[in-house]
Coordinates of C-alpha atoms in Angstrom, one line a residue:
M1 CA -0.3 0.3 -0.1
K2 CA 2.9 2.1 -0.7
Q3 CA -0.1 4.3 -3.1
A4 CA -2.4 4.6 0.2
V5 CA -3.1 7.8 1.4
P6 CA -3.1 7.8 5.6
I7 CA -5.3 9.5 8.2
L8 CA -4.4 13.3 8.3
Q9 CA -5.2 15.0 11.8
D10 CA -6.8 17.7 10.2
R11 CA -8.7 16.0 8.9
V12 CA -10.1 14.1 12.2
S13 CA -10.6 17.3 13.1
T14 CA -13.2 18.7 10.1
Y15 CA -14.7 15.4 10.3
A16 CA -15.4 15.9 14.1
E17 CA -16.3 20.2 13.5
N18 CA -19.0 17.9 10.7
F19 CA -20.8 16.5 13.3
K20 CA -21.2 19.1 16.2
A21 CA -23.1 21.0 13.6
N22 CA -25.4 17.8 12.4
P23 CA -28.6 18.3 14.6
V24 CA -29.6 14.8 13.4
L25 CA -27.1 12.9 14.0
K26 CA -26.5 14.4 17.7
A27 CA -29.7 13.9 18.0
M28 CA -29.0 9.6 17.3
S29 CA -26.4 9.4 19.2
H30 CA -28.9 10.7 22.8
A31 CA -30.5 7.7 21.1
L32 CA -29.2 5.2 21.0
T33 CA -26.9 5.3 24.2
D34 CA -30.0 3.4 25.8
N35 CA -31.5 1.6 22.8
G36 CA -31.2 -0.5 19.6
I37 CA -30.5 0.7 15.7
E38 CA -33.1 -1.4 15.3
T39 CA -35.6 0.7 17.5
I40 CA -34.7 3.7 16.6
A41 CA -35.1 2.9 12.8
S42 CA -38.2 1.7 13.2
V43 CA -41.4 2.1 10.6
H44 CA -44.8 2.2 11.9
S45 CA -46.9 2.3 9.5
A46 CA -44.7 -0.8 8.4
R47 CA -46.4 -2.7 10.8
S48 CA -49.9 -2.5 8.9
Q49 CA -48.4 -4.1 6.4
E50 CA -47.1 -6.7 8.8
V51 CA -50.9 -8.8 9.4
F52 CA -50.5 -12.5 9.4
H53 CA -53.8 -13.2 6.6
F54 CA -52.9 -15.4 3.2
S55 CA -54.7 -15.9 0.6
I56 CA -52.8 -19.2 0.6
N57 CA -52.8 -20.9 3.6
A58 CA -51.5 -24.3 4.1
K59 CA -52.4 -26.5 7.2
T60 CA -49.2 -27.5 9.0
L61 CA -48.3 -28.9 12.0
P62 CA -46.6 -27.1 14.4
V63 CA -42.7 -26.2 14.0
A64 CA -39.3 -27.9 14.8
N65 CA -36.5 -26.9 17.1
Q66 CA -33.0 -26.9 15.0
M67 CA -31.8 -25.9 18.8
A68 CA -28.0 -25.1 19.0
S69 CA -27.3 -26.5 15.5
G70 CA -27.0 -25.1 12.2
R71 CA -29.6 -27.9 10.4
C72 CA -32.4 -25.6 8.6
W73 CA -31.7 -27.2 5.5
I74 CA -32.4 -31.2 6.9
F75 CA -35.3 -29.3 9.1
A76 CA -36.7 -27.9 6.7
G77 CA -36.1 -31.1 3.9
L78 CA -37.6 -33.0 6.5
N79 CA -40.5 -30.5 7.7
V80 CA -42.0 -31.2 3.9
L81 CA -41.9 -34.5 3.3
R82 CA -43.4 -34.9 7.0
E83 CA -46.8 -33.3 5.7
K84 CA -47.0 -36.0 3.4
V85 CA -47.0 -38.8 5.9
A86 CA -49.4 -36.1 8.1
A87 CA -52.3 -36.4 5.8
K88 CA -51.7 -40.8 5.3
Y89 CA -52.3 -41.3 8.8
D90 CA -53.7 -38.4 9.7
L91 CA -51.3 -37.0 12.7
D92 CA -51.9 -33.4 14.1
S93 CA -47.8 -33.8 15.6
F94 CA -45.4 -36.0 13.3
E95 CA -41.4 -35.4 13.0
L96 CA -38.7 -37.4 11.5
S97 CA -35.5 -37.7 12.9
Q98 CA -33.3 -34.8 11.9
N99 CA -30.5 -36.8 13.9
Y100 CA -30.9 -39.9 11.9
T101 CA -30.3 -38.3 8.8
A102 CA -27.5 -35.5 10.4
F103 CA -25.7 -38.5 11.2
W104 CA -25.0 -39.9 7.4
D105 CA -24.7 -36.2 6.8
K106 CA -21.1 -35.9 8.8
F107 CA -20.4 -39.2 8.4
E108 CA -20.9 -39.0 4.0
K109 CA -18.7 -34.7 4.4
I110 CA -16.0 -36.9 6.5
N111 CA -15.8 -39.1 3.2
W112 CA -16.0 -35.8 0.8
I113 CA -12.9 -34.2 2.8
L114 CA -11.0 -36.9 2.4
E115 CA -11.6 -37.7 -0.4
A116 CA -10.5 -34.3 -2.1
V117 CA -7.7 -34.2 -0.2
I118 CA -6.4 -37.6 -1.8
E119 CA -7.6 -35.5 -5.1
L120 CA -5.4 -33.0 -4.0
R121 CA -2.9 -35.2 -2.3
D122 CA 0.0 -33.1 -4.3
R123 CA -0.8 -29.7 -3.1
P124 CA 0.5 -27.0 -0.6
T125 CA -1.7 -26.2 2.0
D126 CA -2.2 -23.0 1.2
D127 CA -3.5 -23.9 -2.7
R128 CA -6.8 -21.7 -3.1
V129 CA -8.8 -25.0 -3.2
M130 CA -6.8 -26.8 0.0
T131 CA -7.3 -24.0 1.9
W132 CA -11.3 -23.8 1.3
L133 CA -11.4 -27.6 2.0
L134 CA -9.7 -27.8 5.6
Q135 CA -11.6 -24.1 6.7
T136 CA -14.3 -25.0 5.7
G137 CA -14.5 -29.1 7.1
V138 CA -17.3 -30.4 8.6
Q139 CA -20.0 -27.9 9.1
D140 CA -23.4 -28.8 9.9
G141 CA -24.9 -26.2 7.3
G142 CA -26.3 -27.9 3.5
Q143 CA -28.1 -27.4 0.4
W144 CA -31.3 -28.9 -1.5
D145 CA -29.3 -31.5 -3.7
M146 CA -27.0 -32.8 -0.3
L147 CA -29.9 -33.5 1.8
V148 CA -31.8 -35.3 -2.1
N149 CA -28.6 -37.7 -1.3
V150 CA -28.7 -38.9 1.8
I151 CA -32.4 -39.1 1.7
E152 CA -31.5 -40.8 -0.9
K153 CA -28.9 -43.1 0.3
Y154 CA -30.2 -43.5 3.5
G155 CA -33.9 -43.3 3.5
V156 CA -35.4 -41.9 6.9
V157 CA -36.9 -42.9 10.4
P158 CA -40.0 -41.5 12.4
Q159 CA -38.0 -39.0 15.0
S160 CA -39.0 -41.5 17.4
A161 CA -36.7 -44.6 16.4
M162 CA -33.9 -41.7 16.6
P163 CA -34.8 -39.6 18.8
E164 CA -32.5 -36.4 19.5
T165 CA -29.4 -36.4 21.6
Y166 CA -27.6 -33.2 23.6
Q167 CA -25.0 -33.1 21.2
S168 CA -27.1 -33.6 18.0
S169 CA -29.2 -29.7 18.8
H170 CA -25.9 -28.7 20.1
T171 CA -23.5 -29.0 17.5
G172 CA -20.3 -26.3 18.2
R173 CA -18.1 -28.5 20.4
M174 CA -18.5 -31.7 18.0
N175 CA -17.8 -30.0 15.0
H176 CA -14.4 -28.6 16.3
L177 CA -12.9 -31.4 16.8
I178 CA -14.8 -33.5 14.2
N179 CA -12.2 -30.3 12.1
R180 CA -9.8 -31.3 15.1
R181 CA -9.1 -35.0 13.9
L182 CA -9.6 -34.2 10.2
S183 CA -6.0 -31.9 9.9
I184 CA -5.0 -34.8 11.7
Y185 CA -5.9 -37.0 8.7
A186 CA -4.8 -34.7 6.3
S187 CA -1.4 -34.5 7.2
E188 CA -1.2 -38.4 8.0
I189 CA -2.3 -38.7 3.9
Q190 CA -0.2 -35.4 2.8
R191 CA 2.4 -37.4 4.2
A192 CA 2.4 -40.8 3.5
Y193 CA 1.5 -39.8 -0.3
K194 CA 5.1 -37.9 0.2
S195 CA 7.2 -40.7 1.7
G196 CA 5.4 -42.3 -1.2
A197 CA 2.2 -44.7 -0.8
S198 CA 0.0 -45.4 -3.5
L199 CA -3.5 -44.2 -3.9
E200 CA -4.5 -47.7 -3.1
E201 CA -2.3 -47.5 0.2
L202 CA -4.4 -43.9 0.4
H203 CA -7.7 -45.4 0.2
D204 CA -6.8 -48.4 2.9
R205 CA -5.5 -45.5 5.7
K206 CA -8.8 -43.4 4.9
D207 CA -11.4 -46.4 5.6
S208 CA -9.1 -46.8 9.1
M209 CA -10.0 -43.5 9.5
L210 CA -13.5 -43.5 8.4
N211 CA -14.1 -45.9 11.1
E212 CA -13.2 -43.9 13.6
M213 CA -15.0 -41.7 13.0
Y214 CA -18.3 -43.9 13.0
G215 CA -17.6 -44.7 16.1
F216 CA -17.4 -41.2 17.3
L217 CA -20.8 -39.8 15.5
C218 CA -22.3 -43.4 17.2
T219 CA -21.4 -41.8 20.3
N220 CA -22.1 -37.9 19.6
F221 CA -26.1 -39.3 17.8
G222 CA -26.3 -42.5 19.1
M223 CA -26.2 -45.5 16.2
P224 CA -28.4 -44.9 13.3
P225 CA -31.3 -47.8 13.4
Q226 CA -31.9 -50.4 10.3
N227 CA -35.4 -51.6 11.1
F228 CA -38.0 -50.6 13.6
D229 CA -41.7 -50.1 13.7
F230 CA -43.9 -47.3 12.9
E231 CA -46.5 -46.5 15.4
Y232 CA -48.8 -43.8 15.6
T233 CA -51.8 -42.6 17.2
N234 CA -54.3 -40.4 14.7
K235 CA -56.6 -37.0 15.3
D236 CA -59.7 -39.3 16.5
G237 CA -57.3 -41.5 19.4
E238 CA -56.8 -44.7 17.2
Y239 CA -53.8 -46.4 17.4
G240 CA -51.7 -47.9 14.9
I241 CA -48.5 -49.7 13.8
V242 CA -46.2 -50.6 10.0
K243 CA -43.8 -52.9 11.5
G244 CA -40.2 -54.1 10.0
L245 CA -39.8 -50.9 8.1
T246 CA -36.1 -49.9 6.9
P247 CA -35.2 -46.3 6.6
L248 CA -35.3 -46.7 3.3
S249 CA -38.5 -48.5 2.3
F250 CA -40.4 -46.0 5.0
L251 CA -39.2 -43.7 2.1
H252 CA -40.9 -45.3 -0.3
D253 CA -43.5 -47.4 0.9
I254 CA -44.4 -44.7 3.9
I255 CA -43.3 -41.2 2.4
D256 CA -43.4 -42.3 -1.2
V257 CA -41.6 -39.6 -3.0
D258 CA -39.4 -39.6 -6.3
L259 CA -36.9 -36.0 -4.2
G260 CA -35.7 -36.5 -8.5
E261 CA -39.1 -34.9 -9.2
Y262 CA -37.8 -31.5 -8.4
A263 CA -35.4 -29.0 -9.6
S264 CA -33.5 -26.4 -7.5
L265 CA -33.8 -22.8 -8.7
I266 CA -31.9 -20.2 -8.1
N267 CA -32.0 -16.2 -8.6
A268 CA -28.6 -14.9 -8.9
P269 CA -29.0 -11.6 -10.9
T270 CA -25.4 -11.1 -11.2
F271 CA -23.6 -10.0 -15.0
N272 CA -21.4 -13.2 -14.4
K273 CA -24.7 -16.0 -14.6
P274 CA -26.8 -15.6 -16.9
F275 CA -30.3 -16.6 -16.5
H276 CA -31.8 -19.8 -18.0
K277 CA -28.4 -21.8 -17.5
T278 CA -27.7 -24.1 -15.2
Y279 CA -25.1 -24.1 -12.4
T280 CA -22.8 -26.4 -10.2
V281 CA -20.1 -25.3 -7.6
D282 CA -17.1 -27.1 -7.2
Y283 CA -15.9 -29.3 -4.2
L284 CA -19.4 -28.7 -2.3
G285 CA -21.0 -31.9 -1.9
N286 CA -21.9 -34.1 0.8
V287 CA -21.9 -38.2 -0.9
V288 CA -19.7 -38.9 -3.1
G289 CA -20.6 -40.4 -6.1
G290 CA -24.3 -38.8 -5.5
K291 CA -25.8 -35.8 -7.4
D292 CA -24.2 -32.8 -7.9
I293 CA -25.9 -29.6 -6.9
H294 CA -27.2 -28.2 -9.9
Y295 CA -29.2 -25.2 -10.7
L296 CA -30.8 -23.2 -12.8
N297 CA -31.0 -19.4 -12.7
L298 CA -33.9 -18.0 -13.5
E299 CA -36.0 -14.2 -13.1
M300 CA -37.2 -13.1 -9.6
D301 CA -40.2 -13.1 -11.4
R302 CA -41.0 -17.0 -12.8
V303 CA -39.4 -17.8 -9.2
K304 CA -42.1 -16.8 -7.9
E305 CA -44.5 -17.7 -9.8
L306 CA -43.7 -21.0 -9.6
I307 CA -43.6 -20.8 -5.8
I308 CA -47.8 -20.0 -6.3
E309 CA -48.5 -22.2 -8.9
Q310 CA -47.1 -25.4 -6.5
L311 CA -48.9 -23.6 -4.0
K312 CA -51.9 -23.6 -5.0
S313 CA -51.4 -27.0 -5.5
G314 CA -50.8 -28.1 -2.1
E315 CA -47.3 -28.3 -1.7
L316 CA -44.9 -26.9 0.4
V317 CA -41.8 -25.0 -0.8
W318 CA -38.8 -25.7 0.2
F319 CA -36.2 -22.8 0.2
G320 CA -33.0 -20.6 0.6
S321 CA -32.9 -16.9 1.7
D322 CA -29.7 -14.9 3.4
V323 CA -31.8 -13.9 7.1
G324 CA -28.9 -11.6 8.1
Y325 CA -30.7 -8.5 7.2
D326 CA -34.2 -6.9 8.3
G327 CA -35.7 -8.8 10.0
T328 CA -37.6 -9.3 14.3
R329 CA -37.0 -12.3 15.0
K330 CA -39.5 -12.3 18.2
S331 CA -42.6 -10.3 16.3
G332 CA -41.5 -12.7 12.9
I333 CA -41.3 -9.8 10.8
W334 CA -38.5 -10.0 7.5
D335 CA -39.1 -6.6 6.0
D336 CA -37.1 -4.1 4.4
K337 CA -39.8 -1.8 5.1
A338 CA -39.8 -2.5 8.3
F339 CA -37.0 -0.4 9.3
D340 CA -35.5 3.0 7.8
F341 CA -31.7 3.6 8.2
E342 CA -31.7 5.8 5.5
S343 CA -33.2 9.2 7.6
A344 CA -31.4 7.2 10.7
F345 CA -28.1 8.4 10.1
G346 CA -28.6 9.6 6.9
M347 CA -27.0 7.4 5.5
N348 CA -28.0 5.4 2.0
F349 CA -28.5 1.8 3.3
N350 CA -29.0 0.1 0.3
L351 CA -27.2 -2.5 -1.8
T352 CA -29.0 -3.9 -4.8
K353 CA -29.0 -7.5 -4.3
E354 CA -26.3 -7.8 -6.7
D355 CA -24.1 -6.2 -5.8
G356 CA -24.4 -7.9 -2.3
L357 CA -23.7 -10.9 -3.9
L358 CA -20.6 -8.9 -6.1
Y359 CA -19.1 -7.9 -3.4
W360 CA -20.0 -10.7 0.1
R361 CA -22.3 -9.1 2.2
S362 CA -25.1 -11.7 1.3
A363 CA -25.9 -14.9 0.8
M364 CA -27.8 -18.0 1.1
N365 CA -27.9 -18.6 4.8
H366 CA -31.3 -20.6 5.5
A367 CA -33.8 -22.5 4.7
M368 CA -37.7 -22.8 5.4
V369 CA -40.6 -23.2 3.7
I370 CA -43.3 -21.4 2.2
T371 CA -47.0 -22.7 3.2
G372 CA -48.5 -19.3 2.1
V373 CA -48.8 -16.1 0.7
N374 CA -51.4 -13.2 -0.2
L375 CA -52.9 -12.7 -3.0
D376 CA -53.8 -9.2 -4.3
E377 CA -57.0 -8.2 -6.3
N378 CA -54.5 -8.2 -9.2
G379 CA -52.8 -11.7 -8.2
R380 CA -49.4 -10.6 -6.9
P381 CA -48.1 -11.5 -3.8
N382 CA -47.6 -9.1 -1.0
R383 CA -46.2 -11.2 2.1
W384 CA -45.3 -15.0 2.2
K385 CA -45.7 -16.8 5.4
I386 CA -42.5 -18.6 6.3
E387 CA -42.8 -22.1 8.1
N388 CA -39.4 -21.8 10.1
S389 CA -37.2 -24.5 12.8
W390 CA -36.6 -22.3 15.3
G391 CA -39.1 -22.9 18.0
D392 CA -42.8 -21.4 18.9
E393 CA -41.2 -19.0 21.2
N394 CA -41.2 -16.2 18.5
G395 CA -43.3 -15.4 15.9
Q396 CA -46.6 -17.3 15.4
K397 CA -45.8 -19.7 17.0
G398 CA -42.6 -20.1 14.9
Y399 CA -44.8 -19.0 11.8
Y400 CA -43.1 -16.4 10.4
L401 CA -44.1 -13.5 7.6
M402 CA -42.2 -12.1 4.9
S403 CA -42.8 -8.6 2.8
D404 CA -42.7 -9.2 -1.2
S405 CA -39.8 -6.6 -1.7
W406 CA -37.6 -8.4 1.6
F407 CA -38.0 -11.9 0.2
D408 CA -37.1 -10.0 -3.5
H409 CA -34.1 -9.1 -2.0
Y410 CA -33.4 -11.8 0.2
V411 CA -33.9 -15.2 -0.9
Y412 CA -31.8 -16.8 -3.0
Q413 CA -32.8 -20.6 -4.0
A414 CA -36.6 -22.6 -4.0
V415 CA -37.5 -25.9 -4.8
I416 CA -40.3 -26.9 -7.3
H417 CA -41.8 -30.3 -9.5
K418 CA -41.1 -30.4 -12.4
K419 CA -44.6 -30.7 -13.8
F420 CA -45.0 -27.1 -12.6
L421 CA -42.0 -26.0 -15.5
S422 CA -42.7 -25.0 -18.4
D423 CA -41.3 -27.5 -21.4
T424 CA -38.5 -24.6 -22.0
E425 CA -36.9 -25.0 -18.4
K426 CA -37.0 -28.4 -18.3
E427 CA -35.0 -28.6 -21.5
E428 CA -32.4 -25.8 -20.1
L429 CA -32.6 -28.0 -17.3
L430 CA -30.8 -30.5 -19.4
Q431 CA -27.7 -28.1 -20.4
E432 CA -24.4 -28.4 -18.9
P433 CA -23.9 -26.3 -15.7
V434 CA -21.7 -23.9 -15.8
H435 CA -18.4 -25.1 -12.8
L436 CA -18.6 -22.0 -10.3
D437 CA -16.0 -22.0 -7.4
P438 CA -15.8 -23.4 -3.6
W439 CA -16.4 -20.1 -2.6
D440 CA -18.9 -18.3 -4.7
P441 CA -22.0 -16.8 -2.9
M442 CA -24.0 -19.1 -4.1
G443 CA -22.0 -21.7 -3.0
A444 CA -23.4 -20.6 0.1
L445 CA -24.7 -23.1 2.9
A446 CA -27.9 -22.9 4.6
D447 CA -27.9 -23.4 8.5

């Protein structure tokens, strides 16, 4: 930074005088002494639009709670699937085991990282891809295609067949230990390679690593069941049981859904990602040999149209968004018009969705389920109903509201059944995808 200009003391004096001469900033400094920024910038008139009534409103089960874990994408996916079981057996409460799905996701991610290290065994640790892999490690978060991979390989089970443990709901320390161990494994693999170990010998080493980590996961999550009975009581208090199930038979016979018939749509309005093209993300995934990450980039108006069509058919929608902005957890409202930071500070904070992605200020970080929408007299959406997985103490018993303008700015991904796509869009899905770098914002994990 040889040509960089430092801050000069006389300029600081000018800045201080300018601040003292600005009555708005002085008033704000007094107000912010004992109040949060959101409180001061709250727009009262916006509340009239934050009404929990929806013209399309699916009946759904009570919300779940991911607790202190980053498994929102798993909860959201299983929340969609559990509704099929509840409808089939007339249940008013039911959950699929998030613990079971998270166990296999963790185990597959460990293998994914180890295979990547073996593939990149001749690269230095400061190689950008290797650095990204080692720093990212194994996390709780994921994306839709990763969920499909785990479910299609391992099936699903009711929560009663593999209940939560403390560790499955509080994953921070466990993840830390997994990634410390992975760093040791990576160093062993690279040192063995430098000592002349063959590829077969490296995979033999990996097998012993997987054996060790399987045991570690079992101590934290419990051992995944291979067989179980599905017992339930319906809304009329009638008891039922389906005996002799496996996780895969529960998926295929009880839920009866083909996850391969769903498409992952994104809205990435950046110059380097043209619409109507497909994309994948290198080195992002969990199940080796599973489905690659695969998106079709569409304009937001079209994404909304497809979501509304699916909701009208009675089917919920898994989606991913950035919940870091313009929301209040207690009231369960996400609305970019609910706060006026510009007037509060006399500054422009309006970042376009494109620049938010390009300049690393926004990306998908949370997955939820769209269960309803309100359409105005012209058939246009103005607010959306969301099933979250943060428990029932906030929002409307855990259900949240998104304004349509917030939706435009912060929703990045939605999963739609292919039957709702146009013939052209179905053809576009078959394109060879553009490969994105592992660190591309569209490769962000929902947690």
